[in-house]
Coordinates of C-alpha atoms and ligand atoms in Angstrom, one line a residue:
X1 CA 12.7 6.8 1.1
X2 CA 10.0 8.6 -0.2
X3 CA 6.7 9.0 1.4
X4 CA 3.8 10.0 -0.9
X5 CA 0.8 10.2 1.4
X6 CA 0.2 12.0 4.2
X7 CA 1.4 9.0 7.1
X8 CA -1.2 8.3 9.4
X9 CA -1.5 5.9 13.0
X10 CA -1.2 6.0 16.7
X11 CA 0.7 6.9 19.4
X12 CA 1.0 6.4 23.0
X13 CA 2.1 9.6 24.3
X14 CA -1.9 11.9 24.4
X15 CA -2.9 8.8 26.9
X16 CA -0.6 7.2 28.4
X17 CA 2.5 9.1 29.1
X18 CA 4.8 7.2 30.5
X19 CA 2.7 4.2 31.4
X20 CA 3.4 2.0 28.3
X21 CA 3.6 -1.9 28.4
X22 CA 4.6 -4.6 25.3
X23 CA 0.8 -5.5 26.1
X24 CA -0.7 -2.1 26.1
X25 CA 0.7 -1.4 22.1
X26 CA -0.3 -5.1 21.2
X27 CA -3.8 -4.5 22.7
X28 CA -3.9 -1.5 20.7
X29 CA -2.5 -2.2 17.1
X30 CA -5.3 -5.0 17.7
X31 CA -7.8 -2.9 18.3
X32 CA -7.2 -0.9 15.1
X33 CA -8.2 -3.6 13.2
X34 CA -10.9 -4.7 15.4
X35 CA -12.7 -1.4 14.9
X36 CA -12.1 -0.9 11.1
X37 CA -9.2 2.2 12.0
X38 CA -6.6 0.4 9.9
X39 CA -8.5 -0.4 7.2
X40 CA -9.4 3.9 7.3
X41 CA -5.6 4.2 7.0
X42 CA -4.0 4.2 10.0
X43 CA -0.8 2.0 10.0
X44 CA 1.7 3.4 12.3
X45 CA 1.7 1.9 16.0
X46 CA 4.1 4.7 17.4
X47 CA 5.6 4.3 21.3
X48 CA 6.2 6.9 22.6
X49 CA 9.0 8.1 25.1
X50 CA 9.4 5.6 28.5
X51 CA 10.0 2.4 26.7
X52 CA 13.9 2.1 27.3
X53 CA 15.9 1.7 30.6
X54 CA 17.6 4.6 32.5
X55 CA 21.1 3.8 30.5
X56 CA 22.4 2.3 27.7
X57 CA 23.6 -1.2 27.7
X58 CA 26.9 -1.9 26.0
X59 CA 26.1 1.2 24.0
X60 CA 23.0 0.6 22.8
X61 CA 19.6 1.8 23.6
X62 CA 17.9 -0.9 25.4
X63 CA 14.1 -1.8 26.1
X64 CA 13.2 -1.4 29.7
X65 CA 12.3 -5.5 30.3
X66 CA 9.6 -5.1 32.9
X67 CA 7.4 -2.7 30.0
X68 CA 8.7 -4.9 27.1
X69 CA 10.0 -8.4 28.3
X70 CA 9.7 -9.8 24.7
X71 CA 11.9 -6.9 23.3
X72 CA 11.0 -5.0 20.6
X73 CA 11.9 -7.1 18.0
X74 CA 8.9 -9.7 18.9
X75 CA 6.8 -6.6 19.2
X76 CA 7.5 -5.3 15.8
X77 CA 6.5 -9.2 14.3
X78 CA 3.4 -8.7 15.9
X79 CA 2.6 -5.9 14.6
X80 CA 3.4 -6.6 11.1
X81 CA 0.9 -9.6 11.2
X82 CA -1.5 -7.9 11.7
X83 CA -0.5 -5.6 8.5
X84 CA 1.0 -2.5 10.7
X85 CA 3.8 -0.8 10.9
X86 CA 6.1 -0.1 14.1
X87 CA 7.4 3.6 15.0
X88 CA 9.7 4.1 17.9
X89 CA 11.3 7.1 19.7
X90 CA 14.3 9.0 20.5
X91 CA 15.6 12.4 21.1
X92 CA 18.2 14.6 19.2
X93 CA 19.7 16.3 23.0
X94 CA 21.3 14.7 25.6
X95 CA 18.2 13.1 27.1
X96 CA 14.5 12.4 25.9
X97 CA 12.0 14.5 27.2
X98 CA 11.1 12.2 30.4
X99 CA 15.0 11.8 31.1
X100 CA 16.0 8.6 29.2
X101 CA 18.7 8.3 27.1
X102 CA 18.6 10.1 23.8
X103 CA 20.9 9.8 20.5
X104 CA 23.0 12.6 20.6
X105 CA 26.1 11.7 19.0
X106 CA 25.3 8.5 18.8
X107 CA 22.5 8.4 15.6
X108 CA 24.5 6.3 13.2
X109 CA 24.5 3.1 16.1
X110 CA 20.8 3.7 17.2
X111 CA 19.6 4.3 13.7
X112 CA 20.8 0.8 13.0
X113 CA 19.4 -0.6 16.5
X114 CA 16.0 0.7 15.5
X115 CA 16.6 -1.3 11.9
X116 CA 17.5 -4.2 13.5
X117 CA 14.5 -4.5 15.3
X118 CA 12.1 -4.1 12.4
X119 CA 11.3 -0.5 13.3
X120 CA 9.6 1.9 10.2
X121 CA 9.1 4.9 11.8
X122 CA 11.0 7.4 14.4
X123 CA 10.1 10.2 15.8
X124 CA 12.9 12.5 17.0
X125 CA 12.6 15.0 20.1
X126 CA 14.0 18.0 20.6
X127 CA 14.8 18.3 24.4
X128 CA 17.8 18.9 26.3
X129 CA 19.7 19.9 23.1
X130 CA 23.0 21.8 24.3
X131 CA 22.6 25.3 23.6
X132 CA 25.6 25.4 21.6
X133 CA 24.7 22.3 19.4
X134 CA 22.7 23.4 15.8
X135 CA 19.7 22.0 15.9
X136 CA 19.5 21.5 12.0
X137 CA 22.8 19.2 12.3
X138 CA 21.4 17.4 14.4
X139 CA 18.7 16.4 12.3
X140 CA 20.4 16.2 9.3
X141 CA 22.5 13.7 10.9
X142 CA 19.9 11.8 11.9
X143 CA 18.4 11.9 8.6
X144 CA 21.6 10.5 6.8
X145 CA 21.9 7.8 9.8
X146 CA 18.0 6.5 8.8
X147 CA 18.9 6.5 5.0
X148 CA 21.8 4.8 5.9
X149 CA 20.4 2.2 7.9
X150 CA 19.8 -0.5 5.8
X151 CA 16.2 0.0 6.2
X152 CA 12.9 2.1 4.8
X153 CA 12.4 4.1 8.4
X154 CA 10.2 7.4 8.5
X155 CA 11.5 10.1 10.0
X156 CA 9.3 12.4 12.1
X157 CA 11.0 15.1 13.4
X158 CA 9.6 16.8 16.4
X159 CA 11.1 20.5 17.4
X160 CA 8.4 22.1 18.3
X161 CA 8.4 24.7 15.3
X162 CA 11.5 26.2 17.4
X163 CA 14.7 27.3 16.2
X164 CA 13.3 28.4 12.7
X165 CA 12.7 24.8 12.3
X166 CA 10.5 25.8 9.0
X167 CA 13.2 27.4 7.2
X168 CA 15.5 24.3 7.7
X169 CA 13.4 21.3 8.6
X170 CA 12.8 20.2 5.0
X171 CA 16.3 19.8 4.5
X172 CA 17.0 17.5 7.2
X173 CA 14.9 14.2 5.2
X174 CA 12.3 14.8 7.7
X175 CA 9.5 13.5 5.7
X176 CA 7.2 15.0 8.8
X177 CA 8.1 17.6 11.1
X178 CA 6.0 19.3 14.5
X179 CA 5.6 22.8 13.4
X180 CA 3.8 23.6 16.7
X181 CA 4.2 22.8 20.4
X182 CA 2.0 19.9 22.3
X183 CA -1.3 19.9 22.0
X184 CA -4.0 19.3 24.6
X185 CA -7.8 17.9 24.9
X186 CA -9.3 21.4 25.3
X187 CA -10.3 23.9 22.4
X188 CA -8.0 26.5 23.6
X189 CA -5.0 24.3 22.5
X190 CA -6.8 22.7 19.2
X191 CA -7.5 26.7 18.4
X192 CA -4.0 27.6 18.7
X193 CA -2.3 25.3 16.7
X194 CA -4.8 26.0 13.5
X195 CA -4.1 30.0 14.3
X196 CA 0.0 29.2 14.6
X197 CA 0.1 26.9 11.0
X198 CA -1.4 30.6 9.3
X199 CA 2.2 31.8 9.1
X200 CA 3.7 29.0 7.8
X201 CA 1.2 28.0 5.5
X202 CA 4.0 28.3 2.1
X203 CA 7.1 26.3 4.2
X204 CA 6.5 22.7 2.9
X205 CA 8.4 20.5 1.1
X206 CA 6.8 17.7 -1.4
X207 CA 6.3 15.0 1.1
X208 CA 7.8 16.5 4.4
X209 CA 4.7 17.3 6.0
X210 CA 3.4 19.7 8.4
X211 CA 2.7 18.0 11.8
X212 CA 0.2 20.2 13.9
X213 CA 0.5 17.0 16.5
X214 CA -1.2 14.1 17.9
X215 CA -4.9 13.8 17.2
X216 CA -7.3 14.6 20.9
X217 CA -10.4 13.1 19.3
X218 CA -11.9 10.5 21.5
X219 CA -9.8 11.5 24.5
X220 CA -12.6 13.3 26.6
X221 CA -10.5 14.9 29.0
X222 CA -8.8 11.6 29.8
X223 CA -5.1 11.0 30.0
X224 CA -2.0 12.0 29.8
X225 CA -2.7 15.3 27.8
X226 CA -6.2 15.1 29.1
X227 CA -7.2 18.9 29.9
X228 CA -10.7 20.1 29.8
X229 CA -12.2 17.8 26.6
X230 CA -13.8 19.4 23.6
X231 CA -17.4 19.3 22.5
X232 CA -17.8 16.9 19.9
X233 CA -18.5 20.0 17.4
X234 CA -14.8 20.9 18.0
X235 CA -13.7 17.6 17.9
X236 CA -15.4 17.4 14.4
X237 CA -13.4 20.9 13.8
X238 CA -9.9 19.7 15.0
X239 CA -10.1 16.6 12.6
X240 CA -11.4 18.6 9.7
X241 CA -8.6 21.4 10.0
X242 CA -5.8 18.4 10.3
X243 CA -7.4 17.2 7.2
X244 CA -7.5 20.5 5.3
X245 CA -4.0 21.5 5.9
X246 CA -2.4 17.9 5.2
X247 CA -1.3 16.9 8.5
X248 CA -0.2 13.5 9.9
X249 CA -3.2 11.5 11.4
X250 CA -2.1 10.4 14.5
X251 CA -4.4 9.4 17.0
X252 CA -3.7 10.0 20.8
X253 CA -7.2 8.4 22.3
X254 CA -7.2 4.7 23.8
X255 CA -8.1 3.3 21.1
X256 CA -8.9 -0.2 22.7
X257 CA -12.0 1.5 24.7
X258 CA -13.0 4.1 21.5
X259 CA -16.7 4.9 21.3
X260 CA -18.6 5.4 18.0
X261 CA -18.6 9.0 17.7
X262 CA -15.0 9.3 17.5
X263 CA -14.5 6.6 15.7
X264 CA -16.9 8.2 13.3
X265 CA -15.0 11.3 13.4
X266 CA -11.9 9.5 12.6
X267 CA -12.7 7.4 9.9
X268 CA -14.5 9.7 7.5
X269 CA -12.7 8.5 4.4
X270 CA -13.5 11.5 2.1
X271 CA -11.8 13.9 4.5
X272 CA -8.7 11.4 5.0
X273 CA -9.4 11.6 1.4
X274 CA -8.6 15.3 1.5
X275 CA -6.0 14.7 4.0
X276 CA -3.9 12.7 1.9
X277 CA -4.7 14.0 -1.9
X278 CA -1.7 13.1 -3.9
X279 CA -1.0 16.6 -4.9
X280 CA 0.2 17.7 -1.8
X281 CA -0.3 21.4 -2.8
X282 CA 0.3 24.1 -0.5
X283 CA -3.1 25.7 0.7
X284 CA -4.1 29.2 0.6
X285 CA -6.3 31.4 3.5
X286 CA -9.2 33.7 3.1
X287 CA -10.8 35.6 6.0
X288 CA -8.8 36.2 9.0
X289 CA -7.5 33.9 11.6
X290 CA -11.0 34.5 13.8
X291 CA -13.0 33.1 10.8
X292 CA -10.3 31.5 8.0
X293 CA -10.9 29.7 5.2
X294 CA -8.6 27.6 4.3
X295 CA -8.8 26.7 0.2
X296 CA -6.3 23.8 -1.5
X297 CA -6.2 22.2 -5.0
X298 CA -6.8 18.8 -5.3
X299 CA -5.2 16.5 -8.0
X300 CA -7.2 16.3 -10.7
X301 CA -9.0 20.0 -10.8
X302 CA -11.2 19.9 -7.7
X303 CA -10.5 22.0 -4.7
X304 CA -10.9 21.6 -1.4
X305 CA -13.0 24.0 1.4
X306 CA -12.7 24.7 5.0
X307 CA -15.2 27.1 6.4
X308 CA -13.5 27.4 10.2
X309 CA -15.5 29.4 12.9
X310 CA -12.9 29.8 15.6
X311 CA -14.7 32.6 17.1
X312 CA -17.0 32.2 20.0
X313 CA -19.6 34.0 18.5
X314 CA -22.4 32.9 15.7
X315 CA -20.3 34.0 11.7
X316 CA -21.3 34.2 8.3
X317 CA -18.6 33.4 6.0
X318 CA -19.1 35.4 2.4
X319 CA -16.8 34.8 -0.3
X320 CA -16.8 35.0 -4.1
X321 CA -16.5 32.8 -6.6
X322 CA -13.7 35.0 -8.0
X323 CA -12.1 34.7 -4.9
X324 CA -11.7 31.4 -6.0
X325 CA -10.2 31.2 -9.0
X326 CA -13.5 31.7 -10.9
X327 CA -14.0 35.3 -12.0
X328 CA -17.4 35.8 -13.9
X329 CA -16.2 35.7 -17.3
X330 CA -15.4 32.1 -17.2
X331 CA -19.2 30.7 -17.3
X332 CA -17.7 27.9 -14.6
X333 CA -19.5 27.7 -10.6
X334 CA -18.8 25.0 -8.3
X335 CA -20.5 22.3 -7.2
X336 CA -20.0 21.6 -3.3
X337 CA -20.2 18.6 -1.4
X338 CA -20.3 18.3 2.3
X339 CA -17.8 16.0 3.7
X340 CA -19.8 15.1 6.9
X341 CA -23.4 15.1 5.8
X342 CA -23.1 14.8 2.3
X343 CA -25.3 17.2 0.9
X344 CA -24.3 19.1 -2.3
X345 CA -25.1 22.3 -2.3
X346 CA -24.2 24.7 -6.0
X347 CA -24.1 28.2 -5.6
X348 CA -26.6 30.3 -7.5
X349 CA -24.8 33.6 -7.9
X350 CA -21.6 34.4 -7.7
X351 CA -21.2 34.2 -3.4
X352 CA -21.0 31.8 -1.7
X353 CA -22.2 31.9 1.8
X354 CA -21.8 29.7 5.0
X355 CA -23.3 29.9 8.2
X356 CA -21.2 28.5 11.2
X357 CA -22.2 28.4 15.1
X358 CA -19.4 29.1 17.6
X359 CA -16.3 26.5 17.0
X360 CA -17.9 24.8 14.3
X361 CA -16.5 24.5 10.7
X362 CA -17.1 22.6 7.0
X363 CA -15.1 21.4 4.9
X364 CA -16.1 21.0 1.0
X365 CA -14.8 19.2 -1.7
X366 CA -15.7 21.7 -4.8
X367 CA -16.1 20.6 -8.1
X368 CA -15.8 23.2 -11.5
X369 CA -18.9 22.9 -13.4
X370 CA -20.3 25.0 -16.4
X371 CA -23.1 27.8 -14.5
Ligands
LIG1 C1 7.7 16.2 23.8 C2 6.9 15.9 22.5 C3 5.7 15.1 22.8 C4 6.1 13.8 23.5 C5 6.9 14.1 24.8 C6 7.5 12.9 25.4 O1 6.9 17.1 24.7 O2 6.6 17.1 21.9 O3 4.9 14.8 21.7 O4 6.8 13.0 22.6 O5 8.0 15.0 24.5 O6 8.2 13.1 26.5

């Protein structure tokens, strides 16, 4: 299976943990296309960890029947109807994260339970894995046991960034992989993760992509990842670096109670636009990791510009156009568009200059014009 776009949808685990009900994810792939969220893209309706039962019933990973007392095979007809897609989970150690049983040893049999119930997505843990298991044989096994399946299923693979994960992970048929550890509702975490993909910026394979983690936006310091909230200036910033470096769009908010600001945030088709440009080109930085900017090539000749002020002070970004690609002699400047407001603005000499309060950012999609 080969997955083109960057994959975008929602998951259970930012906001409600381990309490997670058949009626909770119906409520909520519902409410994606009540409030317009599917029609911006998001198709995956992804439970998370919790959903089976302590132990596995004649060898087979089984729902837990007071959460999902329809099974998940119902569940995953109800959210086709309504034009989704169905992700599960499951763990490459001994147990999932939260204790319950994972598919170590067992991936060939659970990849096929997870086709027989109509599942498209899974997204594969990484812990209690036995110190002296490999962690990339594990995945790879997985891997071959979803092509193998009988069915299309993405596989999400979620290790944290440990283990050298980057070197390896895009061998495994990951067509996603967590580069970074769990993120939280606070600034602190959404900071971190931006400052920890600088690194590993050149590991990515054509369509493996580079998971920086559930999306906080809309959570307000509620849930299961709750922490201290963000302003909605760094919730604007969180989305926009997601967007820049081509990661997964999954949101983490109840999405069921979302209120307009966030679902403003989240639905801003020309960054998702960004997000998921078919070129899937690996992006550069300029600056430093205080004050990057991050620069990728579009398909088709564009490029797109994130101006990130990560500091906690006021910053004026400077750069040049030959920074850029455009050195003087070639008569060409850029033409800028705003992705939030959607002002243009063109640069009249050859710098081009931004000025960003604490935690703020903008991203730009640049068009090459004559001067
Ligand atoms: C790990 C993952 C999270 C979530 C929990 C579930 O921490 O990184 O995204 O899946 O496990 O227990």
């Amino acid at each position: 299976m080969r997955v083109e776009k960057t994959p975008m949808g929602w998951n259970s685990w930012n906001t409600f943990g381990q309490n997670i009900d058949e009626q909770l994810i119906r409520d909520s792939a519902d409410a994606l296309v009540r409030t317009g969220l599917k029609d911006a893209g998001y198709e995956y309706v992804v439970i998370d960890d919790c959903w089976s039962l302590r132990e596995r019933v004649n060898g087979k990973l089984t729902p837990d029947p007071k959460k999902f007392p329809s099974g998940m095979k119902a569940l995953a007809d109800y959210i086709h109807e309504k034009g989704l897609k169905f992700g599960m989970y499951s763990c490459a150690g001994t147990m999932t994260c939260a204790g319950y049983p994972s598919s170590m040893d067992c991936e060939f049999t659970d990849a096929r339970t997870f086709a027989d119930w109509d599942v498209d997505f899974l997204k594969y843990d990484y812990c209690y894995k036995p110190a002296e298991r490999r962690g990339y044989q594990l995945y790879r096994r997985m891997g071959l046991a979803l092509e193998n399946c009988g069915r299309d299923i993405l596989f999400s693979a979620c290790n944290w960034g440990t283990d050298n994960s980057h070197e390896w992970m895009g061998t495994t048929g990951a067509h996603m992989w967590r580069s970074t550890g769990d993120i939280f509702d606070g600034w602190k975490s959404v900071k971190q993760i931006i400052q920890q993909q600088i690194p590993i910026l050149s590991y990515r394979a054509a369509g493996c992509f580079n998971d920086m983690d559930m999306l906080v936006v809309g959570m307000k310091g509620k849930g299961n990842v709750g922490f201290t909230g963000c302003t909605e200036a760094e919730y604007r910033t969180h989305f926009n670096a997601w967007c820049m470096l081509q990661s997964p769009l999954m949101i983490g908010c109840d999405v069921r109670n979302i209120d307009q600001t966030s679902l403003n945030i989240l639905s801003n088709s020309a960054l998702i636009g960004i997000c998921r440009d078919a070129g899937n080109r690996q992006p550069y930085m300029l600056g430093n990791e205080e004050v990057p900017i991050f620069v990728r090539h579009l398909e088709g000749g564009n490029l797109a510009l994130g101006f990130f002020n990560l500091s906690d002070g006021d910053f004026s970004f400077r750069t040049t156009l030959d920074d850029l690609g455009l050195p003087a002699y070639t008569g060409k400047t850029l033409s800028l568009t705003d992705l939030e407001s959607g002002e243009t603005l063109r640069p009249t000499n050859a710098t081009l200059s931004i000025d960003l309060a604490p935690h703020a950012s903008k991203v730009f999609r640049a068009k090459v014009i004559d001067l």
